[in-house]
mmCIF file of C-alpha atoms in Angstrom:
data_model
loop_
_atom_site.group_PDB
_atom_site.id
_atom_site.type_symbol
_atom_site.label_atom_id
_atom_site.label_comp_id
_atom_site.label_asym_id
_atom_site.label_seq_id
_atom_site.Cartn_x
_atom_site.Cartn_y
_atom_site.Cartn_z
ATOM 1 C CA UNK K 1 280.270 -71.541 -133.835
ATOM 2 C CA UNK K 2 276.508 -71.429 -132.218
ATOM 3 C CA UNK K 3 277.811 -74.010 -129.632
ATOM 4 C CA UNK K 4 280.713 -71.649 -128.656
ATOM 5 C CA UNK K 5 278.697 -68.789 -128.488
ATOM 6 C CA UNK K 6 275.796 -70.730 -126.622
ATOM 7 C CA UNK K 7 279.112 -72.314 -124.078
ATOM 8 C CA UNK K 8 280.526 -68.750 -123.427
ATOM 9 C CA UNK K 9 276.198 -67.354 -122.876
ATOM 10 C CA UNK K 10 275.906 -70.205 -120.199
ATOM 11 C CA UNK K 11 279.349 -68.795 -118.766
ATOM 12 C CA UNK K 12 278.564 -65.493 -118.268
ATOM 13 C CA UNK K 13 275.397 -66.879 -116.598
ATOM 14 C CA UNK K 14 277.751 -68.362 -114.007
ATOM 15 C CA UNK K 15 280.205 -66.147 -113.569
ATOM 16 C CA UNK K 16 279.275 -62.358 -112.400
ATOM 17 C CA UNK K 17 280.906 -59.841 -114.372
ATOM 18 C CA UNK K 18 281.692 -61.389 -117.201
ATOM 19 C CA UNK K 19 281.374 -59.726 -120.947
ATOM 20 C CA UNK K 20 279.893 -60.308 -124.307
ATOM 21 C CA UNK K 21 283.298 -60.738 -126.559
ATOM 22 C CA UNK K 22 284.055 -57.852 -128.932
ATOM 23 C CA UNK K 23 282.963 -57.500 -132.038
ATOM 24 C CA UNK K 24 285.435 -59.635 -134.272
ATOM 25 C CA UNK K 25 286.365 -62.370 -131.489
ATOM 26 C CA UNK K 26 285.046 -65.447 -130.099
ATOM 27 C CA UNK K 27 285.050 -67.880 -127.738
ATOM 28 C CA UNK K 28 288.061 -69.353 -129.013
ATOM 29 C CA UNK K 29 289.583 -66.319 -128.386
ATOM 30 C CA UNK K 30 288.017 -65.866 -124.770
ATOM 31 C CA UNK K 31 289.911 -69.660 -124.399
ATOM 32 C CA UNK K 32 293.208 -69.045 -125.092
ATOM 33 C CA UNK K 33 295.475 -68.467 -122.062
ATOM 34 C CA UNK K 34 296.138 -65.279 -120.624
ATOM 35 C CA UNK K 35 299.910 -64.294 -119.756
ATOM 36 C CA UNK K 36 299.428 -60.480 -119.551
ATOM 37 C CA UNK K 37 297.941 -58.013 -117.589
ATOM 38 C CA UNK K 38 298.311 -54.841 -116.932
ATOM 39 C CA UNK K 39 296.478 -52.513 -114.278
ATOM 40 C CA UNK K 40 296.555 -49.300 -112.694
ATOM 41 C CA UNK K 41 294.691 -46.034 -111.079
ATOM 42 C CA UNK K 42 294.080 -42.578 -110.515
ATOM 43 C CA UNK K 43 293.838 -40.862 -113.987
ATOM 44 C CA UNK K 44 292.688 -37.443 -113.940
ATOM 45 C CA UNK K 45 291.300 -37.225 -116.933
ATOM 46 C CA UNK K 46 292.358 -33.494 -117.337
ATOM 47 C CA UNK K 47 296.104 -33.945 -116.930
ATOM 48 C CA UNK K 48 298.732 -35.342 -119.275
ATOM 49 C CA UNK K 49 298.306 -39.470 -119.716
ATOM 50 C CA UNK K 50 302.170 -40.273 -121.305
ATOM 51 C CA UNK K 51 301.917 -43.928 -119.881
ATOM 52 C CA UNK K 52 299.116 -45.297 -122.676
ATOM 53 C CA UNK K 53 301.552 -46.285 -125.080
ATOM 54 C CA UNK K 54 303.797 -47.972 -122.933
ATOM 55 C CA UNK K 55 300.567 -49.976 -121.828
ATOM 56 C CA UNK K 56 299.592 -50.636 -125.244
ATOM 57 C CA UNK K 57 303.548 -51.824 -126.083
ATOM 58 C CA UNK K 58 303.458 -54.545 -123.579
ATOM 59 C CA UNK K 59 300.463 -56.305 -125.522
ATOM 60 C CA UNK K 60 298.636 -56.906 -122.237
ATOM 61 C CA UNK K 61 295.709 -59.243 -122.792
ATOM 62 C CA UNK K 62 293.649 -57.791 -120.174
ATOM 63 C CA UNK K 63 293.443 -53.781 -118.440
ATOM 64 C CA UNK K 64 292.381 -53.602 -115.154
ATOM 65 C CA UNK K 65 291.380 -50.337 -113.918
ATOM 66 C CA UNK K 66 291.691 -50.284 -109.900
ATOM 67 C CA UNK K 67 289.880 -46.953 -109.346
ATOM 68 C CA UNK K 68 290.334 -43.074 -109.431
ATOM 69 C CA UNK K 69 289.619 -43.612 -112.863
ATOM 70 C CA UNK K 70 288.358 -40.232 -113.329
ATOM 71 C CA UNK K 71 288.282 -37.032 -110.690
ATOM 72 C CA UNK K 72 284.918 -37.051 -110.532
ATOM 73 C CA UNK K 73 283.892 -36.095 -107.172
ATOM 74 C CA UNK K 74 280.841 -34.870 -107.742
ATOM 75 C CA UNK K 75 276.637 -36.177 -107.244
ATOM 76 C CA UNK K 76 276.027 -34.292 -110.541
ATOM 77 C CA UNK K 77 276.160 -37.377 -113.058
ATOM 78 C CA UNK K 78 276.510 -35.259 -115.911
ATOM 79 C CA UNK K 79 279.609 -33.998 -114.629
ATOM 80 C CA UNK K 80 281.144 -37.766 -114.088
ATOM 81 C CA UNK K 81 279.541 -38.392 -117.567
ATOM 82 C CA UNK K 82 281.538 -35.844 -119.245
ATOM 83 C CA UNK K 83 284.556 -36.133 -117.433
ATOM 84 C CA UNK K 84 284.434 -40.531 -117.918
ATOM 85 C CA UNK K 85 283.810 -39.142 -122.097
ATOM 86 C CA UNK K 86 287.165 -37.134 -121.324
ATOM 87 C CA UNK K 87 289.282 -40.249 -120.308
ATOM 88 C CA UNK K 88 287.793 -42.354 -122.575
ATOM 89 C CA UNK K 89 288.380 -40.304 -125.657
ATOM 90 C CA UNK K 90 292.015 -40.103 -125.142
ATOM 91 C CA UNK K 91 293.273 -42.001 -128.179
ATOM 92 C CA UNK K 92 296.043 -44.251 -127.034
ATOM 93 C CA UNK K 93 293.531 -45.475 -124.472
ATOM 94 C CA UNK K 94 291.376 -46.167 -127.543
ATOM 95 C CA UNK K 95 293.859 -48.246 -128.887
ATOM 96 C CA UNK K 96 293.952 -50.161 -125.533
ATOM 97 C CA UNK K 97 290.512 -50.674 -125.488
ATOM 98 C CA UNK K 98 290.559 -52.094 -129.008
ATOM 99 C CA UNK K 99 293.823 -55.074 -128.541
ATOM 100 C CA UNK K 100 292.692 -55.818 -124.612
ATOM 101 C CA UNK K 101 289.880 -56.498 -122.338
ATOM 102 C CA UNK K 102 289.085 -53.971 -120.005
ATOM 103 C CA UNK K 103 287.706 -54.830 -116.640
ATOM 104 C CA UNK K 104 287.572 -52.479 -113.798
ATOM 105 C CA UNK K 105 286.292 -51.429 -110.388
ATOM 106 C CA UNK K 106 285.817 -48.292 -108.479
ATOM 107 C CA UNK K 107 287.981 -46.267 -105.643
ATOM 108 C CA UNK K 108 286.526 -42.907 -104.035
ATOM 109 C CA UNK K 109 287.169 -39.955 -106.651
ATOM 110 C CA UNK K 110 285.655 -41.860 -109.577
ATOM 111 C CA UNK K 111 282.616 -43.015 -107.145
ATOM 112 C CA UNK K 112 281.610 -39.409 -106.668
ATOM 113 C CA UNK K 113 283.346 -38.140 -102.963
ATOM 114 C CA UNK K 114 286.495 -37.977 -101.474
ATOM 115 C CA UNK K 115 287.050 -41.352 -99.010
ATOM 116 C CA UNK K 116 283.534 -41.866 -99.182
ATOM 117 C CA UNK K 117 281.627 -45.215 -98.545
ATOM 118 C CA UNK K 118 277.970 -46.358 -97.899
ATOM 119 C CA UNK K 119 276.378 -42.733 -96.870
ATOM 120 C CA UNK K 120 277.440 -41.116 -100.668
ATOM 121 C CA UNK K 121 273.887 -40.817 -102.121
ATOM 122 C CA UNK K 122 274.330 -41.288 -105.547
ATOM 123 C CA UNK K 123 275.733 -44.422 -105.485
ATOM 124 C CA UNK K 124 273.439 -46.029 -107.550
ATOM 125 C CA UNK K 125 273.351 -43.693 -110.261
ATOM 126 C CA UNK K 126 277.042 -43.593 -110.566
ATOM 127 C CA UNK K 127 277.340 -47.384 -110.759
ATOM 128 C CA UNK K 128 275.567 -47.007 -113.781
ATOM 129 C CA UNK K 129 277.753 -44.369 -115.095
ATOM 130 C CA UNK K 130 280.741 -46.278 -114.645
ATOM 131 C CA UNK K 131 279.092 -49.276 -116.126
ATOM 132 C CA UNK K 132 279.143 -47.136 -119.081
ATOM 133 C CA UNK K 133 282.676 -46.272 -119.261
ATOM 134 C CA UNK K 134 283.712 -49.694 -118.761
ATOM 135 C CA UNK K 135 281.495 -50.588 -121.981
ATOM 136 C CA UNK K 136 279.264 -53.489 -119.620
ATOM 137 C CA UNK K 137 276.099 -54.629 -121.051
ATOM 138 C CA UNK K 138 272.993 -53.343 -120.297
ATOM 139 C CA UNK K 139 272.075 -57.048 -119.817
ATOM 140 C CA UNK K 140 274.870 -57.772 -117.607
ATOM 141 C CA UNK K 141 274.228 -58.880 -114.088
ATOM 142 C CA UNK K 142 276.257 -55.975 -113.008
ATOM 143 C CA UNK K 143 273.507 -53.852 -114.065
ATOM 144 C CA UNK K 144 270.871 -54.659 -111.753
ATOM 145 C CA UNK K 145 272.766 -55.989 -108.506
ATOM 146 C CA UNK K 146 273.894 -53.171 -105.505
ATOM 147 C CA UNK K 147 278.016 -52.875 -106.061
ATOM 148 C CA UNK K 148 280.776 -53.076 -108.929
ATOM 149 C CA UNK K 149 282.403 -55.939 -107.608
ATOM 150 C CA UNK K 150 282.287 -58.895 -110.162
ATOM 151 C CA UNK K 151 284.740 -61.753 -111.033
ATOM 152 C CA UNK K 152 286.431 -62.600 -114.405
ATOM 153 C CA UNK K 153 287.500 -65.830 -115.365
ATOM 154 C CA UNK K 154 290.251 -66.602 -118.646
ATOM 155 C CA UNK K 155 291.820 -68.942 -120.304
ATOM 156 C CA UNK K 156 291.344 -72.952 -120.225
ATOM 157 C CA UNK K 157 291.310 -75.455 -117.273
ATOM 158 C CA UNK K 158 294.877 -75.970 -116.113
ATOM 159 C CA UNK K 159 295.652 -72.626 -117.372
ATOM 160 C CA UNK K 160 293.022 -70.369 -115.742
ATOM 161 C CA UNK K 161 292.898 -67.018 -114.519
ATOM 162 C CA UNK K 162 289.985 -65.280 -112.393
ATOM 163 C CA UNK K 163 290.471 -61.788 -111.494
ATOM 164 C CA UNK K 164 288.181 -60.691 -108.534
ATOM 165 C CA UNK K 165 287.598 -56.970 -108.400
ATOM 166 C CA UNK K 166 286.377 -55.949 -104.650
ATOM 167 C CA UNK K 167 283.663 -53.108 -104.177
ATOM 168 C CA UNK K 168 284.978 -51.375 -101.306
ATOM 169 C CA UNK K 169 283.028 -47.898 -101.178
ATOM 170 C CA UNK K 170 279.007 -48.925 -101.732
ATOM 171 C CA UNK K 171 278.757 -51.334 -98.673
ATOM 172 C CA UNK K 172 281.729 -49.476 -96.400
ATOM 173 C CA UNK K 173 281.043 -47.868 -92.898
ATOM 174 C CA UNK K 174 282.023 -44.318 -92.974
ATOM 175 C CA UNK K 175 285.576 -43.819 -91.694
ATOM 176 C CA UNK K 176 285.778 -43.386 -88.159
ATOM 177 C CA UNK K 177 288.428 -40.187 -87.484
ATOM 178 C CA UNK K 178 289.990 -39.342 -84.059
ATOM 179 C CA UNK K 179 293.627 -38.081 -82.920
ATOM 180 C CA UNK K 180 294.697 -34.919 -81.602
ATOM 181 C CA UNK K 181 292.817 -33.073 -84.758
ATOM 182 C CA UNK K 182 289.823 -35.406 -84.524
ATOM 183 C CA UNK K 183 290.496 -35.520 -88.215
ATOM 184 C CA UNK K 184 292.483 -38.667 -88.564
ATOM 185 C CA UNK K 185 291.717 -41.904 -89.818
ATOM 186 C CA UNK K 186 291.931 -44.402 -86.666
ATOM 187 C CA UNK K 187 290.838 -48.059 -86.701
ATOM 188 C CA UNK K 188 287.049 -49.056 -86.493
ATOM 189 C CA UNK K 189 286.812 -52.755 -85.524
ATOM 190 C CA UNK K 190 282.952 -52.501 -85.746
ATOM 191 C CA UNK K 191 283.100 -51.302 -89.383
ATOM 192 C CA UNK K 192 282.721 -53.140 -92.007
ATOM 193 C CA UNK K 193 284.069 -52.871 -95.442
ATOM 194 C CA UNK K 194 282.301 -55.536 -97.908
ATOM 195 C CA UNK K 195 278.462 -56.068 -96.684
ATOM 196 C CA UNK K 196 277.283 -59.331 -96.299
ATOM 197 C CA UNK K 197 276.153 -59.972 -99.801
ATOM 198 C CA UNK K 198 279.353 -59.325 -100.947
ATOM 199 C CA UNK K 199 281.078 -61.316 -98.029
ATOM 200 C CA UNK K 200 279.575 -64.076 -99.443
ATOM 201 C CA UNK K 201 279.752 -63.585 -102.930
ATOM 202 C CA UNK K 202 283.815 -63.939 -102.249
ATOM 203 C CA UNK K 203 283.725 -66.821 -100.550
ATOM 204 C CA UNK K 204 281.892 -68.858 -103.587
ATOM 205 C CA UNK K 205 284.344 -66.601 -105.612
ATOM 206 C CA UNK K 206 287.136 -68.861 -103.968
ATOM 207 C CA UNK K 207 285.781 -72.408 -102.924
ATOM 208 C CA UNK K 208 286.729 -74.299 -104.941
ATOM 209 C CA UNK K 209 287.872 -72.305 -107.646
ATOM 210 C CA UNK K 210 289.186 -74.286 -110.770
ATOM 211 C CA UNK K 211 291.459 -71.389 -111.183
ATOM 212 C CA UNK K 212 295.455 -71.434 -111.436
ATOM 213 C CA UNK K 213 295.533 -67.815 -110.351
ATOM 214 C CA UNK K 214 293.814 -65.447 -108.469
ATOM 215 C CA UNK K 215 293.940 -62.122 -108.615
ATOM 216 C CA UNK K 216 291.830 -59.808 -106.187
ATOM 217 C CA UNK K 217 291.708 -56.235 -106.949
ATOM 218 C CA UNK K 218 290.622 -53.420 -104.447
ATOM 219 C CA UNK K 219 291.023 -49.843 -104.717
ATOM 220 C CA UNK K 220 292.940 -49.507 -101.323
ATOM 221 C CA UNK K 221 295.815 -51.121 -99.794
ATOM 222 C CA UNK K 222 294.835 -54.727 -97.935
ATOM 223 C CA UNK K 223 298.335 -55.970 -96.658
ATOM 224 C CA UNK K 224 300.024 -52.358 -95.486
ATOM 225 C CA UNK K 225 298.926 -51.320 -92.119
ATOM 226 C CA UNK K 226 301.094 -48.700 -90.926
ATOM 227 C CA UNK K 227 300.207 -45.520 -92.951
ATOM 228 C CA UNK K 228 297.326 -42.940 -91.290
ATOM 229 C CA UNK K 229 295.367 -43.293 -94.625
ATOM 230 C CA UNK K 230 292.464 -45.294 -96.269
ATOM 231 C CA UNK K 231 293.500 -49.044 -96.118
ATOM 232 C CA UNK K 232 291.326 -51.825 -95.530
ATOM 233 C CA UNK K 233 292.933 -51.360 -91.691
ATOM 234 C CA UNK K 234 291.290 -48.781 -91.144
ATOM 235 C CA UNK K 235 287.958 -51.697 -90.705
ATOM 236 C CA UNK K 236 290.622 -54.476 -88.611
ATOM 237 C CA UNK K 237 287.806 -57.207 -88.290
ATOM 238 C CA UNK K 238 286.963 -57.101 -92.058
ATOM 239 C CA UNK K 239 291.063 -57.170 -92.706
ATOM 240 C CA UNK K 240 291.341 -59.796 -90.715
ATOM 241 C CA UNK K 241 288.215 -61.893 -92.454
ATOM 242 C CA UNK K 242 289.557 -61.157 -95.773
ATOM 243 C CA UNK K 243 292.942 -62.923 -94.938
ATOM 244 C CA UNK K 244 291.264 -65.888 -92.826
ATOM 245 C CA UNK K 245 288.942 -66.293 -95.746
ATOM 246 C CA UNK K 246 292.134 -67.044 -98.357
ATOM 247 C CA UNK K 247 293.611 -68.945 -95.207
ATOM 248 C CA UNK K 248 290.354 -71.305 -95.076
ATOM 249 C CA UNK K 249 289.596 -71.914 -99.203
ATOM 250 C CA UNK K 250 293.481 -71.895 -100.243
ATOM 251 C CA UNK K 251 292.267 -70.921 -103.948
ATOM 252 C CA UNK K 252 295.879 -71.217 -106.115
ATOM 253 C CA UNK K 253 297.972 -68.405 -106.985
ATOM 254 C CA UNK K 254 296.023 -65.655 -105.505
ATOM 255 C CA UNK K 255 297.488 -62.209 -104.672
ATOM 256 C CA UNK K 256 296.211 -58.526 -104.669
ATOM 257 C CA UNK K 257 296.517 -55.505 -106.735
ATOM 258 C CA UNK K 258 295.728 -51.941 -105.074
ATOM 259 C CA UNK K 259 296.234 -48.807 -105.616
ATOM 260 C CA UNK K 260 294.363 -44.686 -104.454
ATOM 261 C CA UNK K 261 298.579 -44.137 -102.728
ATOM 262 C CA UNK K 262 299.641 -42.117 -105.784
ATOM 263 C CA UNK K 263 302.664 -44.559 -104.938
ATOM 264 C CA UNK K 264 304.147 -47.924 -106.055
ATOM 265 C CA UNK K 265 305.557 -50.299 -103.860
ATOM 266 C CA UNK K 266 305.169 -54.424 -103.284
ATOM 267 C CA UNK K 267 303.738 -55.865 -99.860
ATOM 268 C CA UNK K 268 304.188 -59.241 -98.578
ATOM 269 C CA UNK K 269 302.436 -61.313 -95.857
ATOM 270 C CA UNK K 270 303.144 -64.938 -94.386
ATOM 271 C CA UNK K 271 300.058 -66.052 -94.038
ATOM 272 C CA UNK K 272 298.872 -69.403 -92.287
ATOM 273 C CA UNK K 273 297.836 -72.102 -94.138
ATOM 274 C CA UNK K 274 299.020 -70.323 -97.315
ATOM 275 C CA UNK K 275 301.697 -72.354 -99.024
ATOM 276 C CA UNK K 276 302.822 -69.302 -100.682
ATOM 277 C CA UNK K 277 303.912 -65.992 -99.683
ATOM 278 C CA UNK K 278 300.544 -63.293 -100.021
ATOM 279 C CA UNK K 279 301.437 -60.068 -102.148
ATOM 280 C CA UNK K 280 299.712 -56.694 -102.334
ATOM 281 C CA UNK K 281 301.098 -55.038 -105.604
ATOM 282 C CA UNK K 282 300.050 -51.283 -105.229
ATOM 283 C CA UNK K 283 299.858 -49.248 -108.693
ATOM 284 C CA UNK K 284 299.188 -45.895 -108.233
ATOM 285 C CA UNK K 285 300.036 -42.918 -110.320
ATOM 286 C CA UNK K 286 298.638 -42.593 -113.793
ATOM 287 C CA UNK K 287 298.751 -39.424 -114.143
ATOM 288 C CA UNK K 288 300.298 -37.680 -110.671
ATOM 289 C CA UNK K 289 302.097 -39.309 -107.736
ATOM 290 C CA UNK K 290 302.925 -37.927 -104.637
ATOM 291 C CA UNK K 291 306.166 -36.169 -103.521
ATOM 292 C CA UNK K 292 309.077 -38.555 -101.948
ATOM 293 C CA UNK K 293 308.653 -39.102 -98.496
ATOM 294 C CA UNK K 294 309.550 -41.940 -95.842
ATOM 295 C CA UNK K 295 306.693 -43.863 -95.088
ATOM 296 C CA UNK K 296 306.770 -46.783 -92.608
ATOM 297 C CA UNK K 297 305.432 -50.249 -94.183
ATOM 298 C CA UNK K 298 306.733 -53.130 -92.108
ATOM 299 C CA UNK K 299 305.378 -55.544 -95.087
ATOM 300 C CA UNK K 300 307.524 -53.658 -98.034
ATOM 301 C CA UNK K 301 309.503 -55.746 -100.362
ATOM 302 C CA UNK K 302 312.065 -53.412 -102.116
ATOM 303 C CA UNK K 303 311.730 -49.544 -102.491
ATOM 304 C CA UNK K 304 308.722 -46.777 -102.809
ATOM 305 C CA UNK K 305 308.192 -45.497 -106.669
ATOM 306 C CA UNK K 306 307.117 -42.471 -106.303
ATOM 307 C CA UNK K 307 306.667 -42.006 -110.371
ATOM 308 C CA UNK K 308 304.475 -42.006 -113.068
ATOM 309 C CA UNK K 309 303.693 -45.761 -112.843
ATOM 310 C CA UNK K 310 301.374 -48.724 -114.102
ATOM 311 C CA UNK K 311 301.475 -52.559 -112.930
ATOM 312 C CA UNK K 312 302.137 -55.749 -115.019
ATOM 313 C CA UNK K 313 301.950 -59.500 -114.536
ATOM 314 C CA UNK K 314 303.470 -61.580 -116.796
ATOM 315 C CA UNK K 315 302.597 -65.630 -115.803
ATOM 316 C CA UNK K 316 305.014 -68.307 -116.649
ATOM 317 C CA UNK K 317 302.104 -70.981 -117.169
ATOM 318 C CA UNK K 318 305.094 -73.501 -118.103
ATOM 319 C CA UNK K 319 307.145 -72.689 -114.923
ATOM 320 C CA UNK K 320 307.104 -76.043 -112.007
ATOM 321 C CA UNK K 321 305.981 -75.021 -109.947
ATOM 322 C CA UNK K 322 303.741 -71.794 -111.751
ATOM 323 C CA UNK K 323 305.335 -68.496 -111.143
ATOM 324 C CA UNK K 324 304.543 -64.844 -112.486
ATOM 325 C CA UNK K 325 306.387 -62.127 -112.720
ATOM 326 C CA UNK K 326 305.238 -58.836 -111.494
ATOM 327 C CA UNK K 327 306.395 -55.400 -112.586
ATOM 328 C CA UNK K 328 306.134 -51.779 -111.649
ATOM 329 C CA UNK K 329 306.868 -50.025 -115.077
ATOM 330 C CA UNK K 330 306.948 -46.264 -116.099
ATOM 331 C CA UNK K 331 307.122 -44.233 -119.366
ATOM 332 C CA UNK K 332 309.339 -44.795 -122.060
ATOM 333 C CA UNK K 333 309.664 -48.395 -121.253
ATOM 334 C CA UNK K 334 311.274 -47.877 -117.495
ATOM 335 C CA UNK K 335 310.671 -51.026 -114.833
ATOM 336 C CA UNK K 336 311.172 -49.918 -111.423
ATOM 337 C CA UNK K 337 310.316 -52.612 -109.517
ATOM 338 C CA UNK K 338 310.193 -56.334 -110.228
ATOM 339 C CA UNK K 339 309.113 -59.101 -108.316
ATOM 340 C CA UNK K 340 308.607 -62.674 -108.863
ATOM 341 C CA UNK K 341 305.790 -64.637 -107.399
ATOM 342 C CA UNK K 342 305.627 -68.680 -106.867
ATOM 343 C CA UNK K 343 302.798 -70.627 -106.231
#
């Protein structure tokens, strides 16, 4: 057992973000292949949360939280304190937190301002908070570097997973607004989204990666380009780096999740020198969703969910070659969209 623990120490020393095991596991545990997952965002903490149980029915093996969290919105860090306490003491979400391992990053409400990026002030001090909620070390690396992004890694070689959360609020330009209003979002090829630190982080994230499958989370939308709000489109050079960096290191199986839409809907890209098609799997809707609309996506597979919704990926690690099925699901144990992914 002391050469397990001292193996999964030495780990964590090479991978960023990852987490002490729970009381009662091991590394054994931490070993074992991971064929569930489950993720979603924006959770107002104050509203009705009927999806938990559904979560915790599934039997995910890992939660990823892809931002809006909480409603914080706020540089007070008492108040994000007390509203992270109110999410976290919701008691099916308990039992989630006790069966899975919870990984997470940030989106704009839960970092303290509305579409915010690098010029929110407090961006420091709410790292920490949200540290807290997520139950990360004090002696984790994510403690003491600038960002939440980190990068998770599960399961044995041959059946690997990493899942690569993106910080894309601490290093981000501010949004550049124009039209007739001067108030909407319009494209800012000068801006950046990821900083440099971070741009390079990624790229060791993926070089090489002994990993079967990737997944990269960011809070906003990476493949959809049409809509007027936040999307990593609204920064065109850094969208178009983020794609020719999967083009150049090819890692296996990769795909995003996404969410801050307060919709559900699948995206798909051809990209070059990708042997596989490139999904964006947007999750959005906790706890509200937005009315139904039309909404142009020229990348949409399928239809727009516009309910109460959470994402899961179910991986076929016996499938030639590997595939995973991908879900949309909703309360009392409704799918709304499925689609199946092959590497």
């Amino acid at each position: 057992m002391k050469n397990l623990i001292l193996s999964y120490l030495l780990g964590c020393l090479l991978v960023t973000g990852c987490r002490t095991p729970k009381s009662g596991t091991s590394n054994v545990a931490q070993q074992k292949p991971v064929t569930t997952i489950a993720f979603g965002s924006c959770s107002r903490q104050s509203l009705p949360q009927p999806l938990w149980d559904d979560v915790v029915a599934q039997k995910p093996d890992v939660w990823i939280w892809l931002g809006d969290n909480i409603y914080g919105d706020s540089e007070n860090m008492d108040t994000l304190r007390a509203k992270y306490a109110m999410q976290k003491a919701n008691p099916v979400y308990q039992q989630l937190r006790q069966s899975a391992s919870i990984i997470g990053v940030w989106d704009d409400h839960d970092y303290g301002v509305n579409d915010g990026g690098k010029e929110y002030p407090k961006r420091k001090e709410s790292q920490q908070v949200m540290l807290d909620f997520l139950d990360v070390p004090t002696t984790s690396p994510l403690r003491t570097q600038e960002g939440t992004y980190s990068a998770h890694v599960y399961g044995p070689k041959g059946k690997r997973v990493k899942v690569i959360l993106l910080d894309a609020r601490y290093f981000r330009d501010p949004l550049k607004k124009g039209g007739a209003d001067g108030k909407t979002n319009v494209a800012d090829p000068s801006g950046d989204m990821l900083g440099e630190t971070q741009w390079k982080w990624l790229e060791q994230q993926l070089t090489n990666s002994d990993a079967d499958v990737h997944i990269i989370g960011s809070g906003v939308q990476v493949i959809p380009n049409d809509h007027i709000y936040e999307k990593w489109g609204n920064f065109p050079t850094s969208r178009q780096r983020l794609l020719d960096l999967i083009s150049k290191t090819k890692p296996k199986g990769a795909f995003f999740i996404s969410g801050d839409r307060h919709i559900a809907e699948v995206s798909k890209l051809n990209l070059p020198g990708l042997p596989y098609d490139l999904f964006d799997i947007t999750s959005s809707g906790l706890t509200h969703v937005g009315k139904p609309r039309e909404e142009k996506n020229q990348y949409r597979v399928g239809e727009v969910v516009f309910k109460l919704n959470y994402g899961l990926v179910t991986i076929n690690w016996d499938a030639k070659p590997l595939t995973a099925a991908v879900r949309i699901n909703g309360d009392e144990g409704a799918t709304y969209l499925t689609q199946e992914l092959k590497f």
